[in-house]
Coordinates of C-alpha atoms and ligand atoms in Angstrom, one line a residue:
X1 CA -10.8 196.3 61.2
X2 CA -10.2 195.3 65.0
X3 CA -6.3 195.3 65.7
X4 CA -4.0 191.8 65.0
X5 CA -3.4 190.4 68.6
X6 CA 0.0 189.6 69.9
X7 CA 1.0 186.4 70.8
X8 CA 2.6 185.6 73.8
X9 CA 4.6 182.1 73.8
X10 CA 5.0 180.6 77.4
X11 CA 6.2 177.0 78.3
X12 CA 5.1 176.1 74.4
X13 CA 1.8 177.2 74.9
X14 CA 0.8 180.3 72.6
X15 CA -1.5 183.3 74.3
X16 CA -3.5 185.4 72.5
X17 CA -3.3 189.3 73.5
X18 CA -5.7 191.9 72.3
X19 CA -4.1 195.2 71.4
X20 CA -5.4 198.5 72.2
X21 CA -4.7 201.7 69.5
X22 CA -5.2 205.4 71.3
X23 CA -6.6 207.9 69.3
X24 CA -3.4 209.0 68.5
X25 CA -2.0 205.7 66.7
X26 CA -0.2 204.7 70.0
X27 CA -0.7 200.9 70.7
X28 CA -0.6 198.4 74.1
X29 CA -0.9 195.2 74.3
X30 CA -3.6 194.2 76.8
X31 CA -2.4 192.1 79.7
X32 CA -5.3 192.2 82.3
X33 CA -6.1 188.6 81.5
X34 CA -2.4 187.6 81.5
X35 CA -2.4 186.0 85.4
X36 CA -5.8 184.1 84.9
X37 CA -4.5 183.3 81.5
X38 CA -0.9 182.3 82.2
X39 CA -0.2 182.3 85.6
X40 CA 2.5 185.4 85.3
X41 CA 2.5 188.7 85.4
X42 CA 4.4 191.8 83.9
X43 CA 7.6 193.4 85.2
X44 CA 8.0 196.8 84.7
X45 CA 10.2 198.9 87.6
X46 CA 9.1 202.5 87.2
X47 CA 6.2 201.5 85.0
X48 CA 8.0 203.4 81.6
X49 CA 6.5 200.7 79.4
X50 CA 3.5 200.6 81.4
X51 CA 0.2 202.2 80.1
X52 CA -1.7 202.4 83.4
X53 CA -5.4 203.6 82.6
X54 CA -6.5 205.1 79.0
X55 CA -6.9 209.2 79.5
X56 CA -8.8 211.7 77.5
X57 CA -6.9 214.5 78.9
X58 CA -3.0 215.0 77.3
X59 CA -1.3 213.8 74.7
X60 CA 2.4 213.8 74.5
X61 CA 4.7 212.1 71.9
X62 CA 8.1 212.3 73.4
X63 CA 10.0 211.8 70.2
X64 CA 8.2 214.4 68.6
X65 CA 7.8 217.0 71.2
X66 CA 4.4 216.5 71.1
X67 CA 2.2 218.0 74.1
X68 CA -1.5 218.9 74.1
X69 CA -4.0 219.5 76.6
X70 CA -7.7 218.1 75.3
X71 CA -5.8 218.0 71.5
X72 CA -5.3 222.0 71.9
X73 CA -1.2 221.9 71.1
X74 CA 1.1 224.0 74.0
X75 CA 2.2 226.3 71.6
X76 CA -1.6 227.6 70.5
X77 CA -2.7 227.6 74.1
X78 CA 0.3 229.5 75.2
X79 CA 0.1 231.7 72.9
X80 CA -3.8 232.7 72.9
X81 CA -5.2 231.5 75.8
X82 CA -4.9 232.0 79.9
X83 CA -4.1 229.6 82.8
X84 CA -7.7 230.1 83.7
X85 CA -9.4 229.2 80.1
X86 CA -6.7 226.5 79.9
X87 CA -7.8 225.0 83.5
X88 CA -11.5 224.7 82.3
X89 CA -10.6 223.4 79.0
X90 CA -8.5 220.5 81.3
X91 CA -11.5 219.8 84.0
X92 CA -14.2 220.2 81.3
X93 CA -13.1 218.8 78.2
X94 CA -13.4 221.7 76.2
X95 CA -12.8 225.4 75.7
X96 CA -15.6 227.2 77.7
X97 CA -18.2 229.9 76.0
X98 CA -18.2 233.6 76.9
X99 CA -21.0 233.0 79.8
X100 CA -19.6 229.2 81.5
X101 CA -15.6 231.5 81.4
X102 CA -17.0 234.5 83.6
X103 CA -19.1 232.3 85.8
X104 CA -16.1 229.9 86.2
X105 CA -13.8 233.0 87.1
X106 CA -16.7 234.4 89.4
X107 CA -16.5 231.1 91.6
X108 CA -13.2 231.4 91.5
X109 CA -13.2 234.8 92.7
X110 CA -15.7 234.0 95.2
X111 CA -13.4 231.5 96.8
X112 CA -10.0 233.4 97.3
X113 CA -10.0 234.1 101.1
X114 CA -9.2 230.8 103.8
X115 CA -11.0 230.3 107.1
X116 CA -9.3 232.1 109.4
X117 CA -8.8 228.9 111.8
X118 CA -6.9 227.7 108.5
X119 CA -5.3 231.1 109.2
X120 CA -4.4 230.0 112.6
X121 CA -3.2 226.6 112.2
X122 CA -0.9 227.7 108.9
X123 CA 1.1 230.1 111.4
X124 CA 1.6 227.7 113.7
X125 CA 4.1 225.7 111.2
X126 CA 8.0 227.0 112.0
X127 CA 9.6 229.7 110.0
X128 CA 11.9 227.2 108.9
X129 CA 8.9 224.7 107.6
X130 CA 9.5 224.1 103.5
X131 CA 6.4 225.7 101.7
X132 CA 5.5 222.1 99.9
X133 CA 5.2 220.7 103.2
X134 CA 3.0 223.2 104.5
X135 CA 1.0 223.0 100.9
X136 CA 0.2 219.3 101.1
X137 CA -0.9 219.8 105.1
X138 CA -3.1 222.7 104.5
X139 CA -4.5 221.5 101.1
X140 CA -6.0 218.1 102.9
X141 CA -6.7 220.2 106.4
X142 CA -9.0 222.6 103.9
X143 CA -10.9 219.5 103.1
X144 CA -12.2 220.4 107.3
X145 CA -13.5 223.0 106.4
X146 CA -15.6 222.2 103.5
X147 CA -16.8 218.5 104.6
X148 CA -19.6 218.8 102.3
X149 CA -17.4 218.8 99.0
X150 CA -15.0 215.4 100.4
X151 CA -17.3 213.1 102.0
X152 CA -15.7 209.9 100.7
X153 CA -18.9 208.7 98.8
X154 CA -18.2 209.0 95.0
X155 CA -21.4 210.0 93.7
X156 CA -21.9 212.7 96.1
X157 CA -18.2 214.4 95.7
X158 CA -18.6 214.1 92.4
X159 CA -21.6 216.2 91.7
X160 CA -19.7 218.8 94.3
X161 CA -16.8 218.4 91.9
X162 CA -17.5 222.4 90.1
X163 CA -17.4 224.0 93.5
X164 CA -14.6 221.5 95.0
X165 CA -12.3 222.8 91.7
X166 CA -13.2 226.0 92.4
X167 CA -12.3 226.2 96.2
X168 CA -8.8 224.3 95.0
X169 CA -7.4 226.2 92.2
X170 CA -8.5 229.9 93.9
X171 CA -7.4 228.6 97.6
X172 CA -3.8 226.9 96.6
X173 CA -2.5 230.5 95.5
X174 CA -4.1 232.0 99.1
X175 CA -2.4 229.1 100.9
X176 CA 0.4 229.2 99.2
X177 CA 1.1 233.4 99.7
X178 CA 0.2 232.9 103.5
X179 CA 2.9 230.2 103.8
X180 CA 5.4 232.5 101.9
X181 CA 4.5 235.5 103.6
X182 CA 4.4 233.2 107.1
X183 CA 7.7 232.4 106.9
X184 CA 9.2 236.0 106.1
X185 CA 7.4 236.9 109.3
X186 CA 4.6 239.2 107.3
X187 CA 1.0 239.7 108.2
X188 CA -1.2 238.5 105.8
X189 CA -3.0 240.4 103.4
X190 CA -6.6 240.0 101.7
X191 CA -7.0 239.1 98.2
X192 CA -8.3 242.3 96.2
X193 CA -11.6 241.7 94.1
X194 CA -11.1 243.2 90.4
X195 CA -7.5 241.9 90.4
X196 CA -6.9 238.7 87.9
X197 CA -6.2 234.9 89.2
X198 CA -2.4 236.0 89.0
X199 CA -2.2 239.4 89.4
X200 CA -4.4 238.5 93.1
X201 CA -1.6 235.8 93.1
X202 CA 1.2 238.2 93.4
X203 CA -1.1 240.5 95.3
X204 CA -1.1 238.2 98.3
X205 CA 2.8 237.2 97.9
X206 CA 4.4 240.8 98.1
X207 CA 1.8 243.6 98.7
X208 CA 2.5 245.4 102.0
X209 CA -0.8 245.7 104.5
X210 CA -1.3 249.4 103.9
X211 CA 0.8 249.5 100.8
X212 CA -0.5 247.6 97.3
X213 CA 2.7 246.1 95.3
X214 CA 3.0 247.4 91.7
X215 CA 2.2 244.2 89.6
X216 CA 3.6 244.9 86.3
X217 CA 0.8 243.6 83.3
X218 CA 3.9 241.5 82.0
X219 CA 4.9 240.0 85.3
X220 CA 1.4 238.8 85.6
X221 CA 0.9 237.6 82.2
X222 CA 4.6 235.5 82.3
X223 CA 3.5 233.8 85.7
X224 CA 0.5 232.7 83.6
X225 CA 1.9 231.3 81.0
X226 CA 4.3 228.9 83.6
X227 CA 1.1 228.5 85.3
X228 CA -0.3 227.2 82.0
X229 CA 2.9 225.3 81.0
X230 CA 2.5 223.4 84.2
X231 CA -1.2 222.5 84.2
X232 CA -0.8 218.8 83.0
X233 CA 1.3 216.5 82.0
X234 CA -0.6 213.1 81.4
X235 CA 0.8 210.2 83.8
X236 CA 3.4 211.9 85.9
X237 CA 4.8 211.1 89.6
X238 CA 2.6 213.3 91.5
X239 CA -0.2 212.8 88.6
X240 CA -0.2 209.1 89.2
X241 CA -0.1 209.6 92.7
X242 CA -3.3 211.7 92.5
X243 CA -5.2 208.8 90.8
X244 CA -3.9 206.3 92.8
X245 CA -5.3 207.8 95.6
X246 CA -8.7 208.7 93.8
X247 CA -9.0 205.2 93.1
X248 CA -9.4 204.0 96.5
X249 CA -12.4 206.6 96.6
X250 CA -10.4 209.4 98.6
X251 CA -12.0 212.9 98.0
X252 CA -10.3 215.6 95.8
X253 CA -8.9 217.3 98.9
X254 CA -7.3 214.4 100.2
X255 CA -6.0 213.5 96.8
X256 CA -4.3 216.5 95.4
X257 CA -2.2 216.9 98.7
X258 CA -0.5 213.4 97.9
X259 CA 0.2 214.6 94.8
X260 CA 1.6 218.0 96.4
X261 CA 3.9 215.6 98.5
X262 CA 5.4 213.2 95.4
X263 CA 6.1 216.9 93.5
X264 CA 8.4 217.6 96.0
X265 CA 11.3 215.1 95.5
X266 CA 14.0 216.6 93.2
X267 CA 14.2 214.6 90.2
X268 CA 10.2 215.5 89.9
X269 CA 8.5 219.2 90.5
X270 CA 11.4 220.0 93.2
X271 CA 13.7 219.9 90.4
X272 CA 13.1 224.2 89.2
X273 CA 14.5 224.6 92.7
X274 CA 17.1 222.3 92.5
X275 CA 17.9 223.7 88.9
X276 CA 18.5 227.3 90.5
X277 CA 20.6 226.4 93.3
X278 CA 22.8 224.2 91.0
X279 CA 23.0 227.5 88.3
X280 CA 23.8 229.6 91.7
X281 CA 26.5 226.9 93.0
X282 CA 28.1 227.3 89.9
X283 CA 28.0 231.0 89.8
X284 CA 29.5 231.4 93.0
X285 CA 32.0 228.9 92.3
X286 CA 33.3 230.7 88.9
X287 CA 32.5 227.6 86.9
X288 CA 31.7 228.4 83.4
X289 CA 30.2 225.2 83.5
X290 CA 32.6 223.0 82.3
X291 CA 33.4 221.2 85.4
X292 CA 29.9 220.9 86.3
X293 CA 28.9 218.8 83.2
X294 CA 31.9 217.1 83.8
X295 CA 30.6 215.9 86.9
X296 CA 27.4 215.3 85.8
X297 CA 28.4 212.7 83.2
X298 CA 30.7 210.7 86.2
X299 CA 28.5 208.7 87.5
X300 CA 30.2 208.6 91.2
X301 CA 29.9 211.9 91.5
X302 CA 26.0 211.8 92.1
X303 CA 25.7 215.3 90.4
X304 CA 22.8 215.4 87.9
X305 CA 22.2 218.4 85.5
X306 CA 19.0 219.6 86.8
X307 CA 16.6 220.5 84.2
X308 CA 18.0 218.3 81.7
X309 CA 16.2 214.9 80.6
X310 CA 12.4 213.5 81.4
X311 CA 11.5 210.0 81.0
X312 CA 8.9 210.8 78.0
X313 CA 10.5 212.9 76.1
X314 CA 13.4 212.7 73.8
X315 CA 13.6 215.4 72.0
X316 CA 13.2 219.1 73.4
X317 CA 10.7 219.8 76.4
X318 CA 8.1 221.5 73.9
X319 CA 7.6 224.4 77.3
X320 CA 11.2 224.5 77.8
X321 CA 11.7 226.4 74.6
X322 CA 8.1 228.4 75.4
X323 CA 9.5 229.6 78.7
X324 CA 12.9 230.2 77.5
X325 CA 11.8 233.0 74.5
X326 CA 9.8 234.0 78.0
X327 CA 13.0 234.4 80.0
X328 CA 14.5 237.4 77.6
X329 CA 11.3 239.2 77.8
X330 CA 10.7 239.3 81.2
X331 CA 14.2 239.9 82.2
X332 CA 13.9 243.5 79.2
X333 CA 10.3 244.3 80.5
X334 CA 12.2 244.1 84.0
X335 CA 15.4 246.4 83.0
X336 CA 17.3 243.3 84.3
X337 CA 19.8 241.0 83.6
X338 CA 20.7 237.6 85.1
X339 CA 23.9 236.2 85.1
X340 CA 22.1 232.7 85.8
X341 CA 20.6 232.9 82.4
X342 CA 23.8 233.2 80.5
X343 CA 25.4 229.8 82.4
X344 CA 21.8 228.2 82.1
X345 CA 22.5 229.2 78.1
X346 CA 26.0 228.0 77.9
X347 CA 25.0 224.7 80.3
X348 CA 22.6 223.8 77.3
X349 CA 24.7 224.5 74.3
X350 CA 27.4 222.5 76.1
X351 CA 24.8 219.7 77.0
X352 CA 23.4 219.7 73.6
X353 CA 26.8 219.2 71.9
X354 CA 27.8 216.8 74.2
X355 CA 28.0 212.8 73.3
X356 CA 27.3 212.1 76.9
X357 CA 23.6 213.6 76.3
X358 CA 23.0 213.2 72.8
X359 CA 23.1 209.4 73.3
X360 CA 20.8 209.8 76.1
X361 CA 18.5 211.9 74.8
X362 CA 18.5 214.3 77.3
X363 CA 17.7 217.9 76.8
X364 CA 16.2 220.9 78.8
X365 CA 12.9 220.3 80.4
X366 CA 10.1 222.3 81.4
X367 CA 12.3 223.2 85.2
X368 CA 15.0 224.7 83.5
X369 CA 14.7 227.9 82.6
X370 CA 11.6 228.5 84.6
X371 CA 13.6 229.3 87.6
X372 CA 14.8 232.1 85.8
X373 CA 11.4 233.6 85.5
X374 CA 10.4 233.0 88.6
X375 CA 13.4 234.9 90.4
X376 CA 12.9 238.0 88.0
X377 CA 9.5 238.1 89.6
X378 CA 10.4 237.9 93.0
X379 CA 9.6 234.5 93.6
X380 CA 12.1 232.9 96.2
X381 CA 13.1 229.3 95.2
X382 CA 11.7 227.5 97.8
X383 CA 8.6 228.6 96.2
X384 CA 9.6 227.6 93.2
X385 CA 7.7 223.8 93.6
X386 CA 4.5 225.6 95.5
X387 CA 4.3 227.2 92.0
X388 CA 4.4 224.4 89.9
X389 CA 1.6 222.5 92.3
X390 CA -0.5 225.7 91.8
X391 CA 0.0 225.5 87.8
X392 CA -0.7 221.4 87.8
X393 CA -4.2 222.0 90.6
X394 CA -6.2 222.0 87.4
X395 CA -4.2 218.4 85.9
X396 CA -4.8 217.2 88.9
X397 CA -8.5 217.7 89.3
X398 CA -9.0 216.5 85.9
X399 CA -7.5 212.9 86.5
X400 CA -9.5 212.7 89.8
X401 CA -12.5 213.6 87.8
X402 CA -11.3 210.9 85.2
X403 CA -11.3 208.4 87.8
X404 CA -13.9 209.5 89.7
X405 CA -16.6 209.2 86.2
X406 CA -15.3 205.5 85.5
X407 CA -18.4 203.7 84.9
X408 CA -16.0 201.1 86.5
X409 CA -14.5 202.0 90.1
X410 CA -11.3 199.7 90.1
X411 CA -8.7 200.4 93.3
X412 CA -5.5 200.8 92.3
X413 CA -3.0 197.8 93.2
X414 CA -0.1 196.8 91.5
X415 CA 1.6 193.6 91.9
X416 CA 5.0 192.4 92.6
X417 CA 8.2 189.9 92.0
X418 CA 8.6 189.0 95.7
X419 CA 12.7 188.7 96.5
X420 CA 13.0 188.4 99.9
X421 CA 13.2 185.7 102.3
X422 CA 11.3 182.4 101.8
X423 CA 9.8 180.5 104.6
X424 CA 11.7 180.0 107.6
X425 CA 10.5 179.5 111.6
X426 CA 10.4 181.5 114.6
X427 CA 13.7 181.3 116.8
X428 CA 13.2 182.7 120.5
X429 CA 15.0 185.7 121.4
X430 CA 17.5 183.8 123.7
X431 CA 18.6 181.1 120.8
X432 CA 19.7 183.8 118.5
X433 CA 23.3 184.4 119.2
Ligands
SDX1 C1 9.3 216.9 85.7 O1 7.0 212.9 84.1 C2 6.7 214.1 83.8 O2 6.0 214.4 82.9 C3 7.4 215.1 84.8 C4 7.2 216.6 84.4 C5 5.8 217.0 84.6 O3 5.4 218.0 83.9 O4 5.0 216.5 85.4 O5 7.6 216.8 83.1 C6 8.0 217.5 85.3 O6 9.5 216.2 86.7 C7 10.5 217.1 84.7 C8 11.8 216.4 85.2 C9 12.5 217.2 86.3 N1 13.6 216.5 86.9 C10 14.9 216.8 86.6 O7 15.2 217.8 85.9 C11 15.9 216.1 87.4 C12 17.1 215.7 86.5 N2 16.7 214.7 85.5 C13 16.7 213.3 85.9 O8 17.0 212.9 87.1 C14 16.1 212.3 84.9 O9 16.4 212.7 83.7 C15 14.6 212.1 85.1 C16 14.2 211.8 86.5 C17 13.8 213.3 84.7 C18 14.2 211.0 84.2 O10 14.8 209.9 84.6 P1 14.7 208.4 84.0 O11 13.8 208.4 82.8 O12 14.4 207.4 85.0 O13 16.1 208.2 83.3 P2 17.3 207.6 84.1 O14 17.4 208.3 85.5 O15 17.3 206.1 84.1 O16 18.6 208.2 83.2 C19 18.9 207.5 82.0 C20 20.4 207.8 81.8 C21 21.2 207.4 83.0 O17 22.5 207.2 82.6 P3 23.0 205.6 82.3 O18 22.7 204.8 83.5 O19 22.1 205.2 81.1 O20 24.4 205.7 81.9 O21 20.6 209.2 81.7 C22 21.3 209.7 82.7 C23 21.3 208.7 83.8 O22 22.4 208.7 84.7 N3 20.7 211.0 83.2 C24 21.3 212.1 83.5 C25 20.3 213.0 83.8 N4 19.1 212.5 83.5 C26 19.4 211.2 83.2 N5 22.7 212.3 83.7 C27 23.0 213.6 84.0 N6 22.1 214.6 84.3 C28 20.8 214.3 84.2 N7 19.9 215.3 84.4

């Protein structure tokens, strides 16, 4: 039975809406006739009641703590399947056979080494360059490199797209080791065949030219799970940002580096680093956290708990409590402690026990324990985002795929409520006082 309409009432006159339902239950009411129809359109800064394109790939129901990648739930994935597996499930739709896995991880394999003239140009970045910048540069400039896979004509990109994934999610972790290892002034090294995507991973960060690092099996499996935790997240920033450029019919190259560059800002994928430095801060400062929540809740202090809220969900980040249970085990497979972990802890029980938050809704999301994990590995925080944009590589080709499949190619352009000036004339320069 096709879904009741809503009815609009403008000026006395009535407008008839269809309503879409998701596969899920979750319902919009359709407004791309509402211009033509009614001569207005919707307002809706920072598009949270905004359904911008229907999406096979994630599901999330913030008031439940819902989150599942092609209707696998977070929690099974985590817990029985790999970053790898995961990324296929994401690009393809579903969970690959025996055969399509290996051949998916053999072209993967196949594609870990860059160009060396991508070598070249990389080192040429300062010392002091940010690792996301140099991500989002080298990620478009490896597009150079393979014209063949970004040519700017759909159906052609398209049917490169297995080979274009493949290049992506095995050159982002080469790229992102040679800008790491660049800025600690260390030679490169070459990634080692027989080594898995993240034990290669932490290969290329730390091993030593004539000296392999030790990668512990549990290091490499907890850096897979935050890879997996990170791989999509339906209609996010950077997400968004990757389908709006798709939409204009920008190849995958092109595309994923935009999304590199809106991960960056702090209250999106920057925030892990942001979450460290504030759990630092307050270490140093002998805080026990109390006067940092304090601040967070005054609103002219411009402090923000990092780590805590998220615009979907309103209930607990479903990874946040994956990766915290991760935090204790790394840190006891490590023989370490952290001292950041205990005021992360006591920051949450005071946050959750807090009216300020309760009423808000907010509570730990997927940055704020995985800083923790991250440093137990070695990873140094300005890293920390470079991570996160290898983890979301595979949610990122997905949505360009999504877009790029469309049996309808529409360009992305929103509208606007224009507030500025209204019509006025040109005064020469010498009349203007
Ligand atoms: C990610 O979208 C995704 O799916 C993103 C992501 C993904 O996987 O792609 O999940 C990854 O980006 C997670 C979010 C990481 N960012 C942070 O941890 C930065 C800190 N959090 C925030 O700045 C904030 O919570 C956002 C940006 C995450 C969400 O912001 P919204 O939805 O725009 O909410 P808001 O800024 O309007 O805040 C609502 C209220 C405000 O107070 P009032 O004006 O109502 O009095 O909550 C307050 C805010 O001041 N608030 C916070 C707060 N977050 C919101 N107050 C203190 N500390 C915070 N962290």
């Amino acid at each position: 039975m096709p879904e009741k309409p809503a009815i609009l009432k403008l000026d006395d006159k009535e407008f008839v809406l269809p309503v879409l339902v998701g596969s899920e239950g979750e319902r919009a009411v359709d407004v791309r006739t509402l211009r033509d129809t009614t001569g207005h359109i919707t307002f809706d800064d920072g598009y949270g009641n905004t359904g911008a394109c229907e999406s096979g790939v994630t599901f999330i129901d913030g008031e439940k703590g819902i989150l599942r990648y092609r209707g696998y739930s977070i929690e099974e994935l985590a817990e029985k399947s790999t970053f790898i597996e995961t990324a296929y499930l994401l690009i393809y739709g579903q969970l690959p056979s025996a055969a399509q896995l290996a051949a998916f991880k053999e072209r993967i394999l196949d594609n870990a080494q860059v160009h060396e003239g991508l070598r070249i140009a990389l080192s040429g970045f300062p010392s002091t360059a940010h690792p996301m910048a140099v991500l989002s540069a080298t990620l478009n400039t490896l597009g150079c490199y393979y014209p063949e896979l970004g040519t700017n004509e759909r159906a052609h990109d398209l049917a490169q797209l297995d080979e274009a994934a493949a290049v992506l999610i095995s050159k982002v972790r080469t790229l992102a080791a040679l800008a790491h290892r660049a800025k600690e002034g260390q030679p490169p090294v070459y990634p080692k065949p027989g080594l898995n995507y993240c034990g290669n991973f932490l290969h290329l960060m730390f091993s030593q030219p004539n000296a392999d690092s030790e990668i512990h099996p549990e290091v490499a499996k907890a850096l897979d799970l935050i890879l997996l935790l990170h791989a999509d997240h339906e209609q996010n920033c950077s997400t968004s940002t990757v389908r709006m450029v798709a939409s204009g019919g920008a190849n995958l190259f092109a595309s994923v580096s935009a999304g590199v560059c809106a991960l960056w800002g702090p209250l999106h994928g920057g925030a892990n680093q942001a979450v460290i430095e504030m759990l630092e801060e307050i270490h140093r400062s002998g805080d026990d956290g109390s006067r940092f929540i304090a601040a967070a809740k005054d609103k002219s202090s411009g402090v923000r708990l990092m780590g805590f809220g998220h615009r979907v969900y309103k209930n607990y980040d479903p990874r946040a409590k994956i990766i915290k249970a991760q935090c204790d085990k790394v840190l006891k497979v490590l023989g370490r402690k952290d001292p950041l972990l205990d005021i992360a802890m006591r920051l949450e029980d005071a946050a959750l026990n807090d009216p300020y938050f309760k009423q808000r809704n907010l509570y730990p999301n997927v940055d704020f324990y995985s800083g923790i994990i991250l440093k137990a590995i070695g990873i140094p925080s300005e890293m920390f985002t470079v991570i996160f944009a290898i983890g979301r590589m595979p949610g990122w080709i997905s949505h360009w795929k999504e877009i790029a499949e469309a049996p309808k190619q529409k360009i992305h352009r929103p509208r606007q409520v224009y507030v500025g000036e209204t019509l006025r004339s040109y005064v020469p320069i010498e009349k203007r006082g």
